[in-house]
XYZ file of C-alpha atoms in Angstrom:
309
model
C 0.000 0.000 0.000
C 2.596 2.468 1.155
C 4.931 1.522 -2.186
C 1.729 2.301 -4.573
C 0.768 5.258 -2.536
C 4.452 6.397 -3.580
C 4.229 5.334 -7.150
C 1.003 7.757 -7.174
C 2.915 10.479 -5.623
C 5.574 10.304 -8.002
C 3.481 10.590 -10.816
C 1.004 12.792 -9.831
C 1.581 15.229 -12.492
C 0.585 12.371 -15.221
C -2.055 11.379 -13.273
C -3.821 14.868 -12.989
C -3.514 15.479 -16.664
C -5.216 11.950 -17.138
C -7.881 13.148 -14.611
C -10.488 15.277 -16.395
C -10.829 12.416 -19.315
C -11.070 9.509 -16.076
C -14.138 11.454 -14.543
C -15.538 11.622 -18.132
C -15.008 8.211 -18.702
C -16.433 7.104 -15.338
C -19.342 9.129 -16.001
C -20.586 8.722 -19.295
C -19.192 4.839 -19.987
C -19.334 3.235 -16.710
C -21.876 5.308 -14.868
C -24.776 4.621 -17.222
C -23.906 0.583 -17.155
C -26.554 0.404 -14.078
C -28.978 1.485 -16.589
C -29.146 -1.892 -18.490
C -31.063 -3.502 -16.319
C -34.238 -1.316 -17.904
C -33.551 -4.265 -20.782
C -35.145 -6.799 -18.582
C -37.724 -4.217 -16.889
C -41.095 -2.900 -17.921
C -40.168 1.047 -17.187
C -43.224 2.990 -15.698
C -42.397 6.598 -14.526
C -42.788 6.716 -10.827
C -43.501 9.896 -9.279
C -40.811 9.799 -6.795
C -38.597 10.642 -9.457
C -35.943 8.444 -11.866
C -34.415 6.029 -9.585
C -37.701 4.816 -8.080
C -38.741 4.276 -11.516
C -36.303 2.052 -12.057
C -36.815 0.105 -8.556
C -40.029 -0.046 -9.276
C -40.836 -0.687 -12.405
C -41.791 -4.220 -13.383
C -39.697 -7.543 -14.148
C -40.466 -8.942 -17.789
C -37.254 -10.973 -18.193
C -36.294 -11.152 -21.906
C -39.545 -9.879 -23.021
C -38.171 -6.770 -24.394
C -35.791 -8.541 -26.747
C -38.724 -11.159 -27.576
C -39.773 -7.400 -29.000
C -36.800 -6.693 -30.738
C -36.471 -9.831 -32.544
C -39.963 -11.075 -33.305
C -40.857 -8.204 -35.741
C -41.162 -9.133 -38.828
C -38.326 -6.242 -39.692
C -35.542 -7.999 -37.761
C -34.478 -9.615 -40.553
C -34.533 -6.951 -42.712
C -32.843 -4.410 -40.207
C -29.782 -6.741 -39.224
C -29.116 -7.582 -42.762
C -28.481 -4.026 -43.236
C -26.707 -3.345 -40.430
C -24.329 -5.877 -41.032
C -23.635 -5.672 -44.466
C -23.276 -1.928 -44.503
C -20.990 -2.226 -41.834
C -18.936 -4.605 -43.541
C -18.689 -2.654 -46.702
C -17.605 -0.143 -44.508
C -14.747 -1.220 -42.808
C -13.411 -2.660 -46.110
C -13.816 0.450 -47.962
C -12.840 2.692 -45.545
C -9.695 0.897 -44.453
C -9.291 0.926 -48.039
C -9.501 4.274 -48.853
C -7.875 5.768 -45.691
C -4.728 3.759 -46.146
C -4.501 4.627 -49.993
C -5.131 8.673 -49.223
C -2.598 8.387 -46.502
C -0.263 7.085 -48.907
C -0.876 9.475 -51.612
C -0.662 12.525 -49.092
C 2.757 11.281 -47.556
C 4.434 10.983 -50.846
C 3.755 14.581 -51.833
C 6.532 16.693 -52.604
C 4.674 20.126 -51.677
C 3.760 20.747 -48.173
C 1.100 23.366 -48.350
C -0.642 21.806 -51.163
C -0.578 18.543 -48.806
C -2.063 20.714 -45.347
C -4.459 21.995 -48.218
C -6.158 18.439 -49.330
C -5.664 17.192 -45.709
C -7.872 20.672 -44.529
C -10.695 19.541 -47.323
C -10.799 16.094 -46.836
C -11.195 16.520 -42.990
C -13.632 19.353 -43.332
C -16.609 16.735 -43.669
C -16.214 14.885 -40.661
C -17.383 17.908 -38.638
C -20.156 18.843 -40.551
C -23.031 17.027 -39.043
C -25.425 14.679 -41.019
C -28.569 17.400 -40.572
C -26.311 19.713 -42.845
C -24.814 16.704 -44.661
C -28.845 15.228 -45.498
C -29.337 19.080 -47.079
C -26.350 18.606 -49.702
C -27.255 15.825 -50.790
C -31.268 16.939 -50.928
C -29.576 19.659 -53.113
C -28.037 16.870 -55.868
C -31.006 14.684 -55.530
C -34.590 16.754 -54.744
C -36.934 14.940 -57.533
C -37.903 18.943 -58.650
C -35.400 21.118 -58.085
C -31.798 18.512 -57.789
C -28.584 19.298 -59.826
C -28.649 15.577 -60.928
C -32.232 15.438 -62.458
C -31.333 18.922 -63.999
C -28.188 17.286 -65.855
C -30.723 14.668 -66.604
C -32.763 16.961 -68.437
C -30.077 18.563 -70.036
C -29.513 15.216 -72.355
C -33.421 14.549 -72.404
C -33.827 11.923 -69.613
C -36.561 11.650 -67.381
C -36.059 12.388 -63.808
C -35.522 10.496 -60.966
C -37.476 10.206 -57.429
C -34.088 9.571 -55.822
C -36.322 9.403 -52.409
C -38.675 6.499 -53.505
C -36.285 5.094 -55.286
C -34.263 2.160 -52.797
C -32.099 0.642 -55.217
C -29.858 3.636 -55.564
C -29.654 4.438 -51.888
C -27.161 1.487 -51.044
C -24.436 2.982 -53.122
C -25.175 6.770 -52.054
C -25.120 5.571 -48.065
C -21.552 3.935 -48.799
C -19.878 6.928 -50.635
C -21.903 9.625 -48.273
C -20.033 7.689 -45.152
C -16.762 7.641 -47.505
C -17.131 11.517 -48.163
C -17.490 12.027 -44.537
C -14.600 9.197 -42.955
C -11.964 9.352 -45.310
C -10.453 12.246 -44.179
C -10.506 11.626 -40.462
C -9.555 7.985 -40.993
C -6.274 8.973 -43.030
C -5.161 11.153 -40.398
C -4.422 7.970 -37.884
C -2.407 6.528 -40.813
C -0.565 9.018 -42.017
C 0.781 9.512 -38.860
C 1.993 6.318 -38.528
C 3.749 6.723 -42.132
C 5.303 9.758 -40.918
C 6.883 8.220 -37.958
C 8.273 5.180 -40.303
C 12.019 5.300 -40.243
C 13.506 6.761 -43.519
C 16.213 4.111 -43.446
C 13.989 1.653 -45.036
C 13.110 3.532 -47.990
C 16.665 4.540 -48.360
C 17.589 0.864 -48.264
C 14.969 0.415 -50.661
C 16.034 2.262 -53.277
C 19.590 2.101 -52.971
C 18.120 -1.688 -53.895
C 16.449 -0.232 -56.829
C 12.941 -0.221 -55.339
C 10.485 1.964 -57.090
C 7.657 3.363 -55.304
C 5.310 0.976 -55.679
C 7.404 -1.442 -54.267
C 8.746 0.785 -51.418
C 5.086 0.990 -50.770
C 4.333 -2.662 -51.335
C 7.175 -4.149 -48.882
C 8.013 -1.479 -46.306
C 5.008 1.089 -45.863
C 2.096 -1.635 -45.952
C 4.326 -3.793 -43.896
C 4.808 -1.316 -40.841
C 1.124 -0.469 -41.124
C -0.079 -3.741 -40.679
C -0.388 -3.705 -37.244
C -2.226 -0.642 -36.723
C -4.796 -1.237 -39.567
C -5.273 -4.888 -37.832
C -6.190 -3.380 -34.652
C -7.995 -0.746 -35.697
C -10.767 -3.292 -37.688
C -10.720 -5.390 -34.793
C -12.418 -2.309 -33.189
C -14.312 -1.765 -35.877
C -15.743 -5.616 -35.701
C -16.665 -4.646 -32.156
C -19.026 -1.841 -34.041
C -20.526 -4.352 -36.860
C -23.694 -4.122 -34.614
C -23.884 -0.104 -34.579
C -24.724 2.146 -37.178
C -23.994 5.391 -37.665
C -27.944 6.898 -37.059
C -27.595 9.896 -38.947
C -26.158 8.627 -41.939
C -29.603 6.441 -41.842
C -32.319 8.177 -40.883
C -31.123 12.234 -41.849
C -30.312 11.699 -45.211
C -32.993 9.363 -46.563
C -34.811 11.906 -44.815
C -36.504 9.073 -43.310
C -38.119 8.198 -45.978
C -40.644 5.443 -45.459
C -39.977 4.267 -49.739
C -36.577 3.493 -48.925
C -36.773 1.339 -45.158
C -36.334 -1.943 -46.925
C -32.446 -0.459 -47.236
C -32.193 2.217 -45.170
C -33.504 0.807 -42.400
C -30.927 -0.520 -39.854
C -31.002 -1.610 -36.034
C -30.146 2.086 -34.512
C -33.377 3.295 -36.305
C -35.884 0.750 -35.795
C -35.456 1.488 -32.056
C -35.584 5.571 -32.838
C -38.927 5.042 -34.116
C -40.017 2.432 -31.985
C -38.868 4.663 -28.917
C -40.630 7.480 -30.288
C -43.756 5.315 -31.560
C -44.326 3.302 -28.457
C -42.404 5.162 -25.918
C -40.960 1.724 -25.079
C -37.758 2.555 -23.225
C -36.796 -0.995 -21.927
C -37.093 -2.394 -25.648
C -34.290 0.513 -26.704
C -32.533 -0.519 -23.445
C -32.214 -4.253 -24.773
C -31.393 -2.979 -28.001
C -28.287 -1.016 -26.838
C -27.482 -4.024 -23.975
C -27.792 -6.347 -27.431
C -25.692 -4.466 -29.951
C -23.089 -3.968 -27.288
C -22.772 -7.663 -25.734
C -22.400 -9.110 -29.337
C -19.591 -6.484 -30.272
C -17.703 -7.569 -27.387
C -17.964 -10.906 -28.298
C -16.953 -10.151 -31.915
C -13.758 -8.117 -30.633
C -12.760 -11.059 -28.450
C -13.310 -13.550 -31.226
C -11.500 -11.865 -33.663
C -8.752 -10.700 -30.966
C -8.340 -14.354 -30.827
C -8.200 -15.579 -34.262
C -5.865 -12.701 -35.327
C -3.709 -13.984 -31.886
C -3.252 -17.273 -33.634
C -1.985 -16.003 -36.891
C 0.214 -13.255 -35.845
C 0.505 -12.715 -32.238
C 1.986 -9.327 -32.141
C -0.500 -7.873 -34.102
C -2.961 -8.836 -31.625
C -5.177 -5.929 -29.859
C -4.591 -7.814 -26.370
């Protein structure tokens, strides 16, 4: 006790600066754990104020994922969730690592900071204003596409009852808005690559491509690895915006817009059911950890340094 009361004291100045982000973490991630057990309760607001609502509120055992699951949209909504998901992890890893690339090997500086600046400019715009740029390309009346349509005499589109484009415009809308953000991770990790290899390289005779192919891929192996394990642990998740702003929830295009995140929106909002949302969250989360942990695992076997634990 006394030793680790010293180790504190020594190290109290890294320890304060880790402080502030502890308490957030404590309160926003671990805090609102007690809060699951609404997924096995019927909630009922209780006068008395939040927490005896919770006390009291009625035991219904897995009745609210009996909810969740016997709809006859549960098929429909996890097939979506998990194949978007999938398309974007491999597209986005994709993409990321390739910009990254293409950013490190330029020459100028500025002009580098410059396409960094735009391509990171859309991760902070938020998916209301993102849902109005794209109603701007695609509005059935007024859209820049259906006016280029016009232009060579086609007949315009109802982009917004139409769900067989949507699939592609979801994937390169979450592109438009990721890429940037996502190459920032790896480009830092190219930066910090020692030079000596790519000097070996081409005093080898290497030309880029293959100073790309056998000493920048190489060194960011690990990283991408452990960053789509973490991913995985999202395959459950969607991003909500991306799915219900800019469809503009529109009910034409559920059968593939419609994922997991907003089926319990509208549910919550429909039915006020908040112990159905509850088992919904409890749901997505418990099989994401056991999708990190599997994959943790089988990645373990195969390379064991490029592990996430």
């Amino acid at each position: 006790m006394k030793g680790m009361l010293s180790d504190i004291y020594k190290n109290r100045i890294w320890l304060l600066m880790v402080l502030p982000g502890t308490i957030w973490l404590l309160l926003f991630s671990y805090l609102p754990m007690f809060g699951q057990v609404l997924a096995f309760k019927k909630f009922r607001i209780d006068p008395d104020g939040f927490f005896a609502s919770v006390m009291n509120s009625e035991w219904v055992g897995w009745d609210n994922f009996k909810y969740l699951f016997s709809t006859e949209d549960a098929f429909i909504i996890t097939r979506n969730t998990i194949l978007y998901n999938l398309v974007f992890i491999v597209l986005g890893l994709v993409a990321a690592v390739v910009t990254a690339i293409l950013l490190s090997e330029l020459v100028n500086r500025k002009l580098s900071k410059f396409y960094q600046t735009g391509m990171l400019f859309p991760h902070f715009i938020s998916w209301v204003i993102g849902s109005y740029f794209v109603f701007t390309f695609l509005s059935a009346d007024r859209g820049l596409l259906n006016n280029i349509l016009g232009w060579f005499h086609i007949d315009a589109i109802s982009w917004y009852s139409e769900p067989k484009y949507w699939p592609f415009i979801l994937v390169f809308m979450s592109l438009w808005k990721g890429i940037g953000y996502g190459s920032i991770v790896y480009l830092a990790a190219i930066v910090g690559i020692d030079k000596t290899y790519y000097e070996a390289a081409m005093i080898d005779g290497a030309t880029k491509w293959q100073q790309v192919k056998h000493v920048t891929l190489p060194m960011l192996k690990p990283l991408m690895i452990i960053l789509t394990i973490m991913n995985i642990g999202r395959i459950f998740n969607s991003d909500f915006g991306l799915f219900y702003q800019v469809p503009r929830d529109s009910g034409a295009l559920y059968p593939v817009t419609n994922v997991i995140d907003t089926f319990v929106y509208r549910g919550l909002m429909t039915l006020g059911d908040i112990g159905m949302s509850t088992a919904a969250g409890l749901y997505q989360s418990a099989v994401g950890f056991v999708l990190v942990i599997i994959t943790n695992y089988i990645v373990r076997k195969v390379d064991q340094e490029s592990a996430l634990f």
